[in-house]
Tab-separated table of C-alpha atoms in Angstrom:
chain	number	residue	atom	x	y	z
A	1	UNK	CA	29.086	-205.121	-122.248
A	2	UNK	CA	25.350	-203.762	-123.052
A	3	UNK	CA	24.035	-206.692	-121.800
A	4	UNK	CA	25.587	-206.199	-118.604
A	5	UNK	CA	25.049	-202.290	-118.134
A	6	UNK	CA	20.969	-203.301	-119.579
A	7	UNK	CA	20.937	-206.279	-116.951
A	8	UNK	CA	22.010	-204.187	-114.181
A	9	UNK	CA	19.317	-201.097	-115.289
A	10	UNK	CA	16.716	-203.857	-115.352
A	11	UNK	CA	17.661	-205.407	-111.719
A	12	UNK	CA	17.935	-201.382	-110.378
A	13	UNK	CA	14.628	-201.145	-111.870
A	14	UNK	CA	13.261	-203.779	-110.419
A	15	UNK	CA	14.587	-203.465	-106.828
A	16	UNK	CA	13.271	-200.238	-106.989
A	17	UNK	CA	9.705	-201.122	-107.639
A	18	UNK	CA	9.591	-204.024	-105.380
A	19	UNK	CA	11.897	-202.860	-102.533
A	20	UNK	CA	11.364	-199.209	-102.836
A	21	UNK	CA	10.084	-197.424	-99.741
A	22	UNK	CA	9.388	-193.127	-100.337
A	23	UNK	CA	9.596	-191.184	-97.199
A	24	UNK	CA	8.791	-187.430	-96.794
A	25	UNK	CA	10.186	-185.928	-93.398
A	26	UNK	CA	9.459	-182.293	-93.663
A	27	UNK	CA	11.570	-180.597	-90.752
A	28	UNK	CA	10.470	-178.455	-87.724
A	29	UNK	CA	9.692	-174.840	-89.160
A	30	UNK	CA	8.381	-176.624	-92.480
A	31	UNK	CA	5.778	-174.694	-94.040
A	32	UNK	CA	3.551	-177.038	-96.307
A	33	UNK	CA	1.000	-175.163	-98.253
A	34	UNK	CA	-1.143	-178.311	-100.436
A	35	UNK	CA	-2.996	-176.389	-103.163
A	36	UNK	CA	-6.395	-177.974	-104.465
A	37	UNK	CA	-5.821	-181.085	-106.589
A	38	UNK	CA	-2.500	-181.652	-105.947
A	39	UNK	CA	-1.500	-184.796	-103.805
A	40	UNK	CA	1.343	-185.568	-101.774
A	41	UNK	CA	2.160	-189.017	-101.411
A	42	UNK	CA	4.705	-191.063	-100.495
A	43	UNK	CA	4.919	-194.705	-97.875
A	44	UNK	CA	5.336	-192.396	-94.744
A	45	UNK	CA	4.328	-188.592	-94.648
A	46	UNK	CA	5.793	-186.713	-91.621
A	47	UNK	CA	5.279	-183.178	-91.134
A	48	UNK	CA	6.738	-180.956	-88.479
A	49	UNK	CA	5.645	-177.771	-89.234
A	50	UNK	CA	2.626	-175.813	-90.316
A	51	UNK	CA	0.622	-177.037	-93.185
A	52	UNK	CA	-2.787	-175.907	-95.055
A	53	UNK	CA	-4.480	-178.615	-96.816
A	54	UNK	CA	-6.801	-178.184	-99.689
A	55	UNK	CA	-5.229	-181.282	-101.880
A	56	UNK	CA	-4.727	-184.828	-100.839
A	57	UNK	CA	-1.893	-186.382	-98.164
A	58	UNK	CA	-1.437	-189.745	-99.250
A	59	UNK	CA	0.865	-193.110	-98.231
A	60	UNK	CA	-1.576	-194.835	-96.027
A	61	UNK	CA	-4.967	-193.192	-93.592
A	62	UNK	CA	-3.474	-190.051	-91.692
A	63	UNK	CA	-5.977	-188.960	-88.746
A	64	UNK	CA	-5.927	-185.457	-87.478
A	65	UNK	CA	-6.155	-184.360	-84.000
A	66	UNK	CA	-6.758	-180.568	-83.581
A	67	UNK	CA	-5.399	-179.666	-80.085
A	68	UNK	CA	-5.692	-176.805	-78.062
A	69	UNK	CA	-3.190	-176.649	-75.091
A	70	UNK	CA	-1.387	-174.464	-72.544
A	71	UNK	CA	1.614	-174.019	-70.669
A	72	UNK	CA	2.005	-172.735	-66.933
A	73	UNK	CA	5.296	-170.509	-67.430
A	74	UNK	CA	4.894	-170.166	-70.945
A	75	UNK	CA	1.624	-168.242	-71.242
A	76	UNK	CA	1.724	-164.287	-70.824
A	77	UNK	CA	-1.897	-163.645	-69.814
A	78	UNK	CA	-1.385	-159.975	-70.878
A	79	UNK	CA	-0.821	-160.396	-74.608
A	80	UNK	CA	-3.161	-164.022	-74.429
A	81	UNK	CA	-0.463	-165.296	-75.945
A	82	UNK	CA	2.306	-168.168	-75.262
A	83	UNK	CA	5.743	-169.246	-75.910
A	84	UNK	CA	5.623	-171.740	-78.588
A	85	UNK	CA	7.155	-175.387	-77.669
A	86	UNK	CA	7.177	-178.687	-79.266
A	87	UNK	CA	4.884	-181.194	-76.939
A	88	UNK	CA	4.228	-185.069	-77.509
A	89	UNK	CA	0.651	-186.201	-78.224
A	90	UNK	CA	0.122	-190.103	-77.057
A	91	UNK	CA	-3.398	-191.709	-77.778
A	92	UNK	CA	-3.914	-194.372	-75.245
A	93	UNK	CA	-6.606	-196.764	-75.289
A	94	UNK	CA	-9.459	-195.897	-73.200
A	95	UNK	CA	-9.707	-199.178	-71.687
A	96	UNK	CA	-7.642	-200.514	-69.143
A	97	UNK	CA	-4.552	-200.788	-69.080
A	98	UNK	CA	-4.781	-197.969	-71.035
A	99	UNK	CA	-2.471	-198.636	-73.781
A	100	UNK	CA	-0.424	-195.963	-75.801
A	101	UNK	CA	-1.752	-196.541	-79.350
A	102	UNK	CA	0.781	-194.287	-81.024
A	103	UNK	CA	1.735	-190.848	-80.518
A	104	UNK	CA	3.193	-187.604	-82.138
A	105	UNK	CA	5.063	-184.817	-81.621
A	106	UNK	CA	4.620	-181.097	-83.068
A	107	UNK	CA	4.331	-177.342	-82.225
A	108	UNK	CA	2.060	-175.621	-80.413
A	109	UNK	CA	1.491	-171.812	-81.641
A	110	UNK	CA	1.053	-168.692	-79.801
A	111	UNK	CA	-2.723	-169.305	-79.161
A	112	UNK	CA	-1.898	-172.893	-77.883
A	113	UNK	CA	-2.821	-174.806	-81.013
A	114	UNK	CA	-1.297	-177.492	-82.635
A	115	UNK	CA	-2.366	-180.135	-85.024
A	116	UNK	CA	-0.867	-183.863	-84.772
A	117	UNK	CA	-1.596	-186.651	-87.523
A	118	UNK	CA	-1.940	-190.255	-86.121
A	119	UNK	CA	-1.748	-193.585	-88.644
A	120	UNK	CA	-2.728	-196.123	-86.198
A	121	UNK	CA	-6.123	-195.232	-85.005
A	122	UNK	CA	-9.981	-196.313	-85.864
A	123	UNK	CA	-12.916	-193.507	-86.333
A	124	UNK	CA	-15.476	-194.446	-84.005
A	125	UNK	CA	-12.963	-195.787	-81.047
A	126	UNK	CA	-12.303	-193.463	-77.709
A	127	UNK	CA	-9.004	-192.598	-76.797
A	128	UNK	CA	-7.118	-190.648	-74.012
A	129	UNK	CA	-4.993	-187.505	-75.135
A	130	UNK	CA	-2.327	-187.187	-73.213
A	131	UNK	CA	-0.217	-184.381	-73.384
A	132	UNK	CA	3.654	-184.602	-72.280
A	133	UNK	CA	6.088	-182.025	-72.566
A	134	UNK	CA	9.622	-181.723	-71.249
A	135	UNK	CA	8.791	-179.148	-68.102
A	136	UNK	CA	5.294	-180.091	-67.756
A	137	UNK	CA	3.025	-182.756	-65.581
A	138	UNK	CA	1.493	-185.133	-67.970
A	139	UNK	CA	-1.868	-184.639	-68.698
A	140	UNK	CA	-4.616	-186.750	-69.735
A	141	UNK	CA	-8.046	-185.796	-71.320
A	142	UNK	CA	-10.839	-185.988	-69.233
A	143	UNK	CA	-13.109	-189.234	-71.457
A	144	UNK	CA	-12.173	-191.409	-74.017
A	145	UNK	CA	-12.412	-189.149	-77.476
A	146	UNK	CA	-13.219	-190.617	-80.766
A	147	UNK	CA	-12.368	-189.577	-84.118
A	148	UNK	CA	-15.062	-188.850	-86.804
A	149	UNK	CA	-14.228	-188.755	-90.579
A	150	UNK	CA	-10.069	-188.845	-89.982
A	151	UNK	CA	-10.663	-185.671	-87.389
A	152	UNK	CA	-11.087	-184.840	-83.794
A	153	UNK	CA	-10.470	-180.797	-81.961
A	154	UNK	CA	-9.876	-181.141	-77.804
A	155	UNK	CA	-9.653	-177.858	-76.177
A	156	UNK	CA	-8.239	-178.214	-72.654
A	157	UNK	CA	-7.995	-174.035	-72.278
A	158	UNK	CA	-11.727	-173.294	-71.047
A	159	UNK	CA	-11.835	-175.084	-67.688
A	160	UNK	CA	-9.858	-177.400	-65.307
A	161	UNK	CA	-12.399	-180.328	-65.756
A	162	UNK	CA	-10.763	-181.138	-69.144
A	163	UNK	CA	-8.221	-182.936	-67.903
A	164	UNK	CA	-8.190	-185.863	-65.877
A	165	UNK	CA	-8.391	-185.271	-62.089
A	166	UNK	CA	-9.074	-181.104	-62.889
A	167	UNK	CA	-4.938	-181.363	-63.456
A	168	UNK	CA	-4.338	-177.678	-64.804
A	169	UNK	CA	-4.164	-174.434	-63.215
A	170	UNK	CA	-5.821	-171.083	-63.910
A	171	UNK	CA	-3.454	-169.116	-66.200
A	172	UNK	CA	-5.526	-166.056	-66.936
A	173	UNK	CA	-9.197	-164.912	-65.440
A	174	UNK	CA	-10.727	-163.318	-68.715
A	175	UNK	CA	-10.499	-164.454	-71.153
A	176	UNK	CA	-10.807	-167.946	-68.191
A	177	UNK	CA	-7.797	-169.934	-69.805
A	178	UNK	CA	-6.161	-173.233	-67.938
A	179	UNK	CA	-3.263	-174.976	-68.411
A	180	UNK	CA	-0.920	-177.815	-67.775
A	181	UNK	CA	1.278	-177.307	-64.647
A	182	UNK	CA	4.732	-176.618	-65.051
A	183	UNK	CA	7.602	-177.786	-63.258
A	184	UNK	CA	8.290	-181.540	-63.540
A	185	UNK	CA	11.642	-180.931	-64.911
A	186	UNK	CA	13.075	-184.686	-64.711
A	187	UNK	CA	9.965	-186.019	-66.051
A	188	UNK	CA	9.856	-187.956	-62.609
A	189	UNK	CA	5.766	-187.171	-62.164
């Protein structure tokens, strides 16, 4: 019988190690505060709320994209402040046919500013951000953006020639903010 119960331990064991897959899905609202020194690892790494990162996010190259967004409708240009709402973040190649190279999905805060890790993208290659959210016109970055060192910051707020096509609309005159139109409810474009 302790053969059995130590041959069954030893198999567990051993599935574990060479089948085992850690995930970390920290949920919408998440606050993730990584102190200096400390790591988090684990094979995937998903975070869907705010985080400050002094220590180490491990389980494979996470790139950050700092974005800076409005919403027409959801921006009070009296307070310079908006409603907060989860939009979708899609790379796409910067060559046609312009191919989505992975996306993600988070917050953006009151000022319009939300951070989105990417796995799947090079430092050094251009991309398109594209911004979708459920009410809004999709909107595309103006040029091809690279990352540098796992990081790249895109502000689409100052003027309407950061998008693609000058696709936002003045939201407030001063501070001069823009942002994406509102109003494609079915997504239809």
């Amino acid at each position: 019988m302790k053969s059995i119960i130590y041959l069954t331990t030893l198999l567990f064991l051993l599935t574990s190690i060479l089948y085992g897959q850690s995930v970390l899905d920290y949920q919408t609202g998440t606050d993730i505060q990584i102190q200096a020194g400390a790591d988090v690892c684990a094979d995937d790494v998903n975070i869907n709320g705010t985080y400050t990162i002094a220590g180490t996010i491990c389980g494979g190259t996470a790139y950050f994209l700092s974005l800076t967004a409005l919403i027409q409708g959801f921006y009070n240009p009296s307070t310079n402040f908006m409603i907060t709402d989860t939009v979708t973040v899609f790379l796409r190649s910067a060559t046609s046919p312009y191919a989505i190279i992975e996306f993600s999905k988070n917050i953006l805060s009151p000022s319009g500013i939300g951070t989105f890790i990417f796995s799947n993208v090079t430092n050094g290659t251009n991309y398109y951000i594209v911004i979708k959210h459920r009410n809004s016109i999709e909107t595309w970055s103006t040029t091809g953006n690279a990352f540098a060192s796992g990081s790249l910051a895109y502000n689409f707020t100052p003027a309407a020639n950061t998008a693609y096509g000058n696709n936002q609309i003045q939201v407030d005159i001063s501070p001069a903010r823009f942002a994406v139109y509102s109003g494609d409810v079915d997504q239809d474009g």
